[in-house]
Short mmCIF file of C-alpha atoms in Angstrom, two decimals:
data_model
loop_
_atom_site.label_atom_id
_atom_site.label_comp_id
_atom_site.label_asym_id
_atom_site.label_seq_id
_atom_site.Cartn_x
_atom_site.Cartn_y
_atom_site.Cartn_z
CA MET A 177 -0.06 -0.04 -0.07
CA GLY A 178 2.85 2.31 -0.81
CA VAL A 179 5.86 3.57 1.10
CA PRO A 180 5.31 4.39 4.83
CA PRO A 181 5.97 7.95 5.82
CA ARG A 182 8.80 8.99 7.95
CA GLY A 183 8.43 7.59 11.42
CA ALA A 184 7.66 3.95 10.00
CA GLU A 185 11.04 2.83 11.41
CA ALA A 186 12.86 0.01 9.83
CA PRO A 187 12.25 -3.30 11.85
CA GLN A 188 14.72 -4.12 14.57
CA GLU A 189 15.01 -7.28 16.66
CA TRP A 190 13.78 -6.74 20.19
CA SER A 191 16.44 -6.87 22.84
CA VAL A 192 16.50 -6.15 26.65
CA ALA A 193 19.45 -3.77 26.00
CA ARG A 194 17.58 -1.75 23.43
CA GLU A 195 14.55 -1.40 25.53
CA MET A 196 16.66 -0.26 28.44
CA GLN A 197 18.49 2.27 26.36
CA HIS A 198 15.21 3.70 25.37
CA VAL A 199 14.00 3.85 28.96
CA THR A 200 17.24 5.68 29.96
CA THR A 201 16.87 8.03 27.02
CA VAL A 202 13.40 9.34 28.04
CA ALA A 203 13.83 8.68 31.80
CA GLY A 204 14.51 12.48 32.43
CA ARG A 205 11.25 13.49 31.12
CA THR A 206 9.03 10.34 31.86
CA TRP A 207 7.17 11.56 34.93
CA PRO A 208 6.28 15.03 33.56
CA GLY A 209 5.30 13.19 30.28
CA VAL A 210 2.96 10.86 32.18
CA VAL A 211 1.33 13.87 34.08
CA ALA A 212 0.64 15.51 30.68
CA PHE A 213 -0.59 12.38 29.21
CA VAL A 214 -2.97 11.69 31.96
CA ALA A 215 -4.28 15.25 32.20
CA PHE A 216 -4.84 15.54 28.40
CA ALA A 217 -6.42 12.10 28.25
CA ALA A 218 -8.75 13.08 30.81
CA VAL A 219 -9.68 16.34 29.01
CA PHE A 220 -10.59 14.28 25.97
CA LEU A 221 -12.72 11.96 28.00
CA LEU A 222 -14.60 15.04 28.70
CA GLN A 223 -14.85 15.98 25.05
CA GLU A 224 -16.26 12.60 24.26
CA VAL A 225 -18.95 12.88 26.96
CA TYR A 226 -20.03 16.27 25.38
CA ARG A 227 -19.90 14.85 21.74
CA THR A 228 -21.94 11.87 22.49
CA VAL A 229 -24.39 13.06 25.27
CA LEU A 230 -27.19 13.74 22.71
CA ALA A 231 -27.14 10.11 21.61
CA VAL A 232 -28.95 9.30 24.83
CA ALA A 233 -30.34 12.77 25.66
CA ALA A 234 -31.76 13.74 22.16
CA PRO A 235 -35.19 11.98 22.66
CA SER A 236 -35.88 14.02 25.90
CA VAL A 237 -34.56 17.26 24.35
CA ALA A 238 -36.64 16.75 21.18
CA ALA A 239 -39.79 15.87 23.06
CA ASP A 240 -39.43 19.02 25.34
CA THR A 241 -38.62 21.40 22.36
CA ASP A 242 -40.71 19.94 19.50
CA LEU A 243 -37.64 19.24 17.22
CA SER A 244 -38.02 17.08 14.18
CA ALA A 245 -35.53 14.44 13.11
CA ALA A 246 -33.93 16.83 10.77
CA ASP A 247 -33.85 19.56 13.51
CA VAL A 248 -32.13 17.03 15.89
CA GLY A 249 -29.62 16.23 13.23
CA PHE A 250 -28.84 19.88 12.72
CA VAL A 251 -28.53 20.84 16.45
CA THR A 252 -26.28 17.99 17.09
CA SER A 253 -24.23 18.26 14.00
CA ILE A 254 -23.63 22.10 14.57
CA TYR A 255 -21.17 21.14 17.31
CA PHE A 256 -19.01 19.58 14.57
CA LEU A 257 -19.28 22.64 12.45
CA ALA A 258 -18.11 24.90 15.22
CA PHE A 259 -15.44 22.33 16.25
CA ALA A 260 -14.15 22.36 12.58
CA ALA A 261 -14.16 26.23 12.18
CA VAL A 262 -11.36 26.70 14.57
CA GLN A 263 -9.11 23.81 13.69
CA LEU A 264 -6.68 25.82 11.45
CA PRO A 265 -5.96 28.60 13.92
CA LEU A 266 -5.97 26.03 16.55
CA GLY A 267 -3.14 24.28 15.12
CA ILE A 268 -1.03 27.54 14.88
CA LEU A 269 -1.94 28.12 18.63
CA LEU A 270 -0.92 24.77 19.82
CA ASP A 271 2.46 24.97 17.72
CA ARG A 272 3.17 28.64 18.96
CA PHE A 273 1.79 28.58 22.63
CA GLY A 274 1.70 24.83 23.65
CA PRO A 275 -1.22 22.73 24.61
CA ARG A 276 -1.54 23.62 28.31
CA ARG A 277 -2.35 27.16 27.85
CA VAL A 278 -4.62 26.57 24.85
CA VAL A 279 -6.72 23.97 26.45
CA ALA A 280 -7.09 26.04 29.74
CA ALA A 281 -8.53 28.83 27.67
CA PHE A 282 -10.81 26.94 25.27
CA LEU A 283 -12.53 24.81 28.05
CA LEU A 284 -14.08 27.99 29.44
CA PHE A 285 -16.23 28.17 26.21
CA GLY A 286 -17.28 24.65 26.62
CA ALA A 287 -18.58 25.47 29.92
CA GLY A 288 -20.53 28.48 28.61
CA GLY A 289 -21.97 26.43 25.79
CA ALA A 290 -23.44 23.70 28.17
CA ALA A 291 -25.19 26.41 30.17
CA VAL A 292 -26.63 28.16 27.05
CA PHE A 293 -27.92 24.60 25.91
CA ALA A 294 -29.52 23.98 29.32
CA ILE A 295 -31.57 27.25 29.42
CA SER A 296 -32.61 27.25 25.64
CA ASP A 297 -36.20 26.40 24.59
CA GLY A 298 -35.93 26.41 20.77
CA MET A 299 -33.58 25.29 17.96
CA THR A 300 -31.74 28.55 17.76
CA GLY A 301 -30.78 28.64 21.46
CA LEU A 302 -29.87 24.86 21.38
CA ALA A 303 -27.78 25.22 18.22
CA ALA A 304 -26.01 28.22 19.63
CA GLY A 305 -25.21 26.24 22.86
CA ARG A 306 -23.94 23.25 20.95
CA ALA A 307 -21.81 25.51 18.65
CA LEU A 308 -20.32 27.15 21.78
CA THR A 309 -19.75 23.76 23.22
CA GLY A 310 -18.06 22.58 20.12
CA LEU A 311 -15.68 25.54 20.02
CA GLY A 312 -14.66 24.84 23.67
CA MET A 313 -14.13 21.20 23.01
CA SER A 314 -12.36 21.64 19.79
CA CYS A 315 -8.81 21.68 21.30
CA CYS A 316 -8.97 18.60 23.52
CA LEU A 317 -7.76 15.77 21.31
CA MET A 318 -5.38 17.81 19.23
CA ALA A 319 -3.82 19.26 22.28
CA ALA A 320 -3.18 15.76 23.55
CA PHE A 321 -1.69 14.77 20.29
CA LYS A 322 0.51 17.85 20.22
CA ALA A 323 1.68 17.03 23.82
CA ASN A 324 2.53 13.51 22.91
CA THR A 325 4.85 14.80 20.08
CA LEU A 326 6.60 17.01 22.74
CA TRP A 327 6.96 14.43 25.37
CA TRP A 328 7.34 10.98 23.64
CA PRO A 329 9.62 9.50 20.88
CA SER A 330 8.24 9.53 17.39
CA GLY A 331 8.33 5.72 17.20
CA ARG A 332 5.85 5.59 20.12
CA LEU A 333 3.31 8.19 18.83
CA VAL A 334 0.81 5.65 17.54
CA LEU A 335 0.95 3.93 20.99
CA ALA A 336 0.78 7.24 22.95
CA ASN A 337 -2.06 8.45 20.82
CA GLY A 338 -3.82 5.20 21.15
CA GLY A 339 -3.58 5.38 24.97
CA VAL A 340 -5.21 8.83 24.99
CA LEU A 341 -7.96 7.60 22.62
CA THR A 342 -8.57 4.50 24.92
CA ILE A 343 -9.01 6.56 27.98
CA GLY A 344 -11.01 9.18 26.29
CA SER A 345 -13.32 6.75 24.77
CA LEU A 346 -14.61 5.83 28.17
CA GLY A 347 -16.48 9.12 27.89
CA VAL A 348 -18.68 7.44 25.33
CA LEU A 349 -19.44 4.76 28.03
CA ILE A 350 -20.29 7.48 30.63
CA ALA A 351 -22.59 9.13 28.17
CA ALA A 352 -24.56 5.67 27.71
CA THR A 353 -26.01 3.79 30.73
CA PRO A 354 -25.13 6.20 33.69
CA LEU A 355 -26.63 9.17 31.50
CA GLU A 356 -29.66 7.00 30.66
CA HIS A 357 -30.28 6.40 34.36
CA LEU A 358 -29.64 10.03 35.42
CA LEU A 359 -32.22 11.21 32.76
CA ALA A 360 -34.75 8.90 34.38
CA VAL A 361 -34.61 11.00 37.53
CA VAL A 362 -33.69 14.47 36.68
CA ASP A 363 -34.49 16.90 33.79
CA TRP A 364 -32.02 17.07 30.91
CA ARG A 365 -31.62 20.74 31.62
CA VAL A 366 -30.23 19.81 35.03
CA VAL A 367 -27.71 17.38 33.37
CA PHE A 368 -26.35 20.07 31.11
CA LEU A 369 -26.01 22.52 33.76
CA GLY A 370 -24.02 20.00 35.73
CA LEU A 371 -21.84 19.29 32.63
CA GLY A 372 -21.16 23.07 32.38
CA ALA A 373 -19.32 23.05 35.71
CA VAL A 374 -16.90 20.30 34.80
CA PRO A 375 -14.89 22.23 32.14
CA LEU A 376 -14.24 25.01 34.63
CA PHE A 377 -12.57 22.57 37.05
CA ALA A 378 -10.69 20.88 34.14
CA ALA A 379 -9.27 24.16 33.02
CA GLY A 380 -7.99 25.08 36.39
CA ALA A 381 -6.46 21.67 36.88
CA VAL A 382 -4.73 21.56 33.40
CA HIS A 383 -3.30 24.97 34.00
CA SER A 384 -1.96 24.24 37.48
CA LEU A 385 -0.92 20.66 37.10
CA VAL A 386 0.49 20.08 33.63
CA PRO A 387 4.13 20.89 33.46
CA GLU A 388 5.68 23.13 30.84
CA PRO A 389 6.86 21.11 27.79
CA PRO A 390 10.40 20.69 26.77
CA PRO A 391 11.92 23.80 25.07
CA PRO A 392 10.45 24.34 21.57
CA ASP A 393 12.55 23.69 18.40
CA GLN A 394 14.19 26.55 16.66
CA HIS A 395 11.33 26.79 14.19
CA ALA A 396 8.86 27.68 16.95
CA GLU A 397 11.29 30.08 18.64
CA ARG A 398 11.74 32.13 15.35
CA ALA A 399 8.19 31.75 14.10
CA ASP A 400 6.01 34.65 13.18
CA TRP A 401 2.38 34.60 12.03
CA PRO A 402 3.05 34.97 8.24
CA ARG A 403 5.55 32.12 8.38
CA LEU A 404 3.10 29.87 10.43
CA TRP A 405 0.51 30.37 7.73
CA ARG A 406 2.91 29.74 4.82
CA GLU A 407 3.88 26.40 6.67
CA LEU A 408 0.25 25.56 6.94
CA ALA A 409 -0.31 26.22 3.11
CA ALA A 410 2.52 23.71 2.64
CA VAL A 411 0.78 21.13 4.50
CA LEU A 412 -2.36 21.64 2.24
CA ARG A 413 -0.34 21.24 -0.84
CA SER A 414 1.11 18.03 0.25
CA ALA A 415 0.49 14.80 -1.76
CA VAL A 416 1.17 12.79 1.34
CA PHE A 417 -1.55 14.59 3.29
CA TRP A 418 -4.11 14.20 0.61
CA ARG A 419 -3.40 10.49 0.17
CA PHE A 420 -4.71 9.93 3.83
CA ALA A 421 -7.18 12.78 4.26
CA PRO A 422 -10.20 11.72 2.25
CA VAL A 423 -10.46 8.15 3.59
CA THR A 424 -9.67 9.27 7.11
CA MET A 425 -12.18 12.09 7.02
CA LEU A 426 -15.10 9.95 5.63
CA THR A 427 -14.57 6.90 7.74
CA GLN A 428 -14.07 8.97 10.95
CA ALA A 429 -17.01 11.22 10.14
CA MET A 430 -19.40 8.31 9.43
CA TRP A 431 -18.28 6.57 12.54
CA ILE A 432 -18.60 9.72 14.73
CA ALA A 433 -22.15 10.47 13.21
CA TYR A 434 -23.54 7.01 13.98
CA GLN A 435 -21.96 6.12 17.43
CA GLY A 436 -22.81 9.72 18.50
CA LEU A 437 -26.48 9.98 17.27
CA TRP A 438 -27.69 7.72 14.40
CA ALA A 439 -26.86 4.28 15.94
CA ALA A 440 -29.74 4.50 18.46
CA PRO A 441 -32.47 5.30 15.72
CA TRP A 442 -31.05 2.61 13.59
CA LEU A 443 -31.20 0.02 16.30
CA GLU A 444 -34.88 0.95 17.11
CA THR A 445 -36.02 1.05 13.46
CA VAL A 446 -33.81 -1.42 11.46
CA ALA A 447 -33.08 -3.90 14.16
CA SER A 448 -36.46 -3.48 15.93
CA LEU A 449 -35.13 -3.42 19.31
CA ASP A 450 -36.85 -1.87 22.50
CA ARG A 451 -35.23 0.85 24.55
CA PRO A 452 -33.37 -1.38 27.03
CA ASP A 453 -31.73 -3.43 24.23
CA VAL A 454 -30.82 -0.24 22.40
CA ILE A 455 -29.05 1.00 25.40
CA ARG A 456 -27.35 -2.45 25.83
CA HIS A 457 -26.03 -2.14 22.28
CA LEU A 458 -24.80 1.43 22.89
CA VAL A 459 -22.96 0.27 26.06
CA TRP A 460 -21.21 -2.50 24.21
CA LEU A 461 -20.49 -0.15 21.32
CA ALA A 462 -18.79 2.14 23.67
CA VAL A 463 -16.77 -0.71 25.23
CA ALA A 464 -15.84 -1.88 21.73
CA ILE A 465 -14.52 1.63 20.96
CA ALA A 466 -12.33 1.66 24.08
CA VAL A 467 -10.94 -1.85 23.25
CA GLY A 468 -10.49 -0.87 19.58
CA PHE A 469 -8.39 2.29 20.35
CA PHE A 470 -6.09 0.21 22.65
CA PHE A 471 -5.72 -2.81 20.58
CA SER A 472 -5.44 -1.10 17.29
CA SER A 473 -2.54 1.06 18.58
CA VAL A 474 -0.80 -2.02 20.13
CA VAL A 475 -1.12 -4.02 17.21
CA ILE A 476 0.00 -1.24 14.73
CA ASP A 477 3.01 -0.68 16.90
CA ALA A 478 3.90 -4.39 17.22
CA LEU A 479 3.47 -4.99 13.43
CA ARG A 480 5.56 -2.00 12.71
CA ARG A 481 8.37 -3.53 14.74
CA ARG A 482 8.13 -6.55 12.64
CA GLY A 483 8.36 -4.80 9.31
CA TRP A 484 4.77 -4.02 8.54
CA SER A 485 3.93 -0.57 7.15
CA PRO A 486 1.50 1.13 9.48
CA PRO A 487 -0.56 2.33 6.51
CA THR A 488 -0.97 -1.24 5.31
CA VAL A 489 -2.26 -2.34 8.72
CA ILE A 490 -4.54 0.57 9.03
CA GLY A 491 -5.78 -0.13 5.49
CA ILE A 492 -6.70 -3.72 6.50
CA GLY A 493 -8.61 -2.44 9.44
CA MET A 494 -10.48 0.09 7.36
CA ALA A 495 -11.38 -2.56 4.81
CA LEU A 496 -13.04 -4.54 7.58
CA PHE A 497 -14.94 -1.44 8.79
CA LEU A 498 -16.30 -1.07 5.14
CA LEU A 499 -17.34 -4.72 5.35
CA VAL A 500 -19.14 -4.33 8.61
CA GLN A 501 -21.10 -1.35 7.20
CA LEU A 502 -22.08 -3.50 4.08
CA LEU A 503 -23.46 -6.16 6.38
CA LEU A 504 -25.62 -3.38 8.05
CA VAL A 505 -26.80 -1.94 4.82
CA LEU A 506 -27.81 -5.33 3.46
CA ASP A 507 -29.42 -6.27 6.86
CA LEU A 508 -27.46 -9.38 7.16
CA GLY A 509 -26.72 -8.99 10.83
CA GLY A 510 -29.97 -10.48 12.00
CA ARG A 511 -29.81 -12.03 15.49
CA PHE A 512 -26.08 -11.23 15.52
CA SER A 513 -26.80 -7.50 15.53
CA LEU A 514 -24.92 -6.92 18.76
CA VAL A 515 -21.73 -8.62 17.28
CA VAL A 516 -21.90 -6.40 14.06
CA TRP A 517 -22.23 -3.31 16.19
CA VAL A 518 -19.34 -4.29 18.32
CA ALA A 519 -17.40 -4.91 15.12
CA PHE A 520 -18.44 -1.35 13.96
CA GLY A 521 -17.00 0.07 17.21
CA LEU A 522 -13.75 -1.91 17.06
CA PHE A 523 -12.79 -1.27 13.32
CA GLY A 524 -14.02 2.23 13.25
CA THR A 525 -11.18 3.33 15.53
CA VAL A 526 -8.40 2.16 13.17
CA SER A 527 -8.22 5.24 10.91
CA VAL A 528 -7.51 7.49 13.78
CA ALA A 529 -3.98 6.09 13.78
CA PHE A 530 -3.36 8.30 10.66
CA TYR A 531 -3.06 11.34 12.77
CA ALA A 532 0.20 9.88 14.19
CA ILE A 533 1.36 8.56 10.79
CA LEU A 534 0.97 12.20 9.27
CA SER A 535 2.57 13.76 12.33
CA GLN A 536 5.76 11.66 11.50
CA ALA A 537 5.50 12.36 7.80
CA PHE A 538 6.19 16.12 8.39
CA SER A 539 8.86 18.16 10.48
CA GLY A 540 7.95 18.09 14.07
CA HIS A 541 7.37 21.82 14.39
CA LEU A 542 4.28 21.26 12.08
CA ALA A 543 2.64 18.55 14.12
CA GLY A 544 -0.10 20.87 15.57
CA ARG A 545 -1.13 22.14 12.13
CA VAL A 546 -0.99 18.72 10.53
CA ASN A 547 -3.33 17.18 13.00
CA THR A 548 -5.69 20.14 13.19
CA THR A 549 -5.90 20.46 9.41
CA LEU A 550 -6.86 16.72 9.32
CA ASN A 551 -9.41 17.29 12.20
CA LEU A 552 -10.98 20.25 10.40
CA LEU A 553 -11.71 17.99 7.38
CA VAL A 554 -12.99 15.17 9.79
CA PHE A 555 -15.51 17.46 11.59
CA VAL A 556 -16.63 19.40 8.56
CA SER A 557 -17.41 15.93 7.24
CA ALA A 558 -19.10 14.87 10.45
CA PHE A 559 -21.33 17.96 10.40
CA LEU A 560 -22.38 17.21 6.84
CA ILE A 561 -22.87 13.66 7.37
CA GLN A 562 -24.70 13.83 10.75
CA PHE A 563 -27.01 16.51 9.30
CA GLY A 564 -27.26 14.81 5.90
CA VAL A 565 -28.42 11.44 7.40
CA GLY A 566 -31.47 13.18 8.83
CA GLU A 567 -32.20 14.80 5.61
CA VAL A 568 -31.98 11.58 3.77
CA ILE A 569 -34.17 9.71 6.26
CA GLU A 570 -36.81 12.31 6.04
CA LEU A 571 -37.11 11.68 2.27
CA TRP A 572 -39.33 8.77 3.30
CA PRO A 573 -42.75 9.67 5.06
CA ALA A 574 -42.77 9.30 8.79
CA ARG A 575 -44.60 6.39 10.29
CA PRO A 576 -47.56 6.89 12.69
CA ASP A 577 -45.21 6.47 15.71
CA GLY A 578 -42.98 9.31 14.37
CA GLY A 579 -40.14 7.20 13.29
CA HIS A 580 -39.12 6.47 9.58
CA PRO A 581 -38.90 3.16 7.71
CA ALA A 582 -35.93 0.89 7.76
CA VAL A 583 -35.19 1.47 4.14
CA ALA A 584 -34.60 5.09 4.84
CA HIS A 585 -31.79 4.40 7.29
CA ARG A 586 -30.26 1.73 5.08
CA ALA A 587 -30.36 4.20 2.22
CA ALA A 588 -28.44 6.77 4.17
CA MET A 589 -25.89 4.42 5.22
CA GLY A 590 -25.47 3.00 1.78
CA ILE A 591 -24.68 6.43 0.35
CA LEU A 592 -21.92 6.93 2.95
CA LEU A 593 -20.50 3.45 2.27
CA ALA A 594 -20.11 4.32 -1.45
CA LEU A 595 -18.33 7.47 -0.61
CA GLN A 596 -15.94 5.71 1.76
CA ALA A 597 -15.31 3.05 -0.77
CA LEU A 598 -14.18 5.73 -3.28
CA ALA A 599 -11.89 7.31 -0.78
CA PHE A 600 -10.44 4.05 0.24
CA LEU A 601 -9.55 3.23 -3.41
CA TRP A 602 -7.83 6.67 -3.56
CA PHE A 603 -5.87 5.78 -0.40
CA LEU A 604 -4.53 2.69 -2.22
CA ARG A 605 -2.66 4.74 -4.67
CA PRO A 606 1.23 5.19 -3.98
CA VAL A 607 2.54 8.43 -2.67
CA PRO A 608 5.85 10.02 -1.99
CA GLY A 609 7.32 10.00 1.45
CA ARG A 610 8.22 12.66 3.97
CA GLN A 611 7.16 16.32 3.43
CA ASP A 612 8.84 19.40 5.19
#
């Protein structure tokens, strides 16, 4: 599947001496790196709670505010649009000022967004609240990835990023069963007011506990704003970047849209499950996501050491993800629906590893901008897909119970599957190596 980017190191035999040498090399900054890792992983967990909270809370919000399926799709997806809108300047801020300061500032917007959402009665206010929340949460994962490039060796970035994603994915689990039980006893507005207090605490904790990173490289010391933007333009002109971007943004956006919102309506309509079984599926989906992030990073790192190209391993995982979607579109899951959705969660995590691959394909001082540029594309796509799925579904008349026929859901996913398949074929094309 082509030549791996820089950072896909030549295979070496494992030895105790080599591992001890590695430990000795990074020992001087291991503890501060661990503190930064844990702090930013916790912040990303908070982002995942905010991103997926409406997968469970949407029925309560819609019933209380008279939102249609398309309205729900828009209100939830506006989060992604705001998220995407700040990614390019965010990359520059992360490269220029570091993740600690940026995260502490941005989380304050997330707190305000939750409060606005909680007190709103119509689509305008709810959309504004979600947009402000998206702005506040937009920095969390990219700050963690940037911190990893500062604290950990390049050969371990896939593993370090996978660890952040594994911990953060527990936020999806928190937004499933616990939230469902909480909504049974308190109003959704109370839940969102409570969520609004958490980023305030997190901002203070990150600012006071996370250590300053190692001294920046010479590029960052000399950088001025025109140069930062010129370097960003170089990323956007890169053939390496555009090899990975289309398949990453479409598979990730589809995966985000469904596990964050549309999986529940699918399970109710296509799989004909009652609410307790839907929640059970969502819980197992969340568990599969956490397991997928962990094992995909471990497997990619282990196979890299044995001579496998990381893009090849990721490509195999993405092919399996497309196969899982095909089973859903053709309604071939049957009584194995839970197994299919667990596989959806597992294999949907694989393409996130491209963030680490691309970080290593460019000079280190570009890491923030490379990741946030890719993230921009992912979340613009997530906005369009999450909103677009609702629009496609509403092309079919609603049933008496307010839902839509199963064929509407299968058609929406089928369109997305076709787009991802085209992007996957583009990814298989060969591409040059490192870009500076």
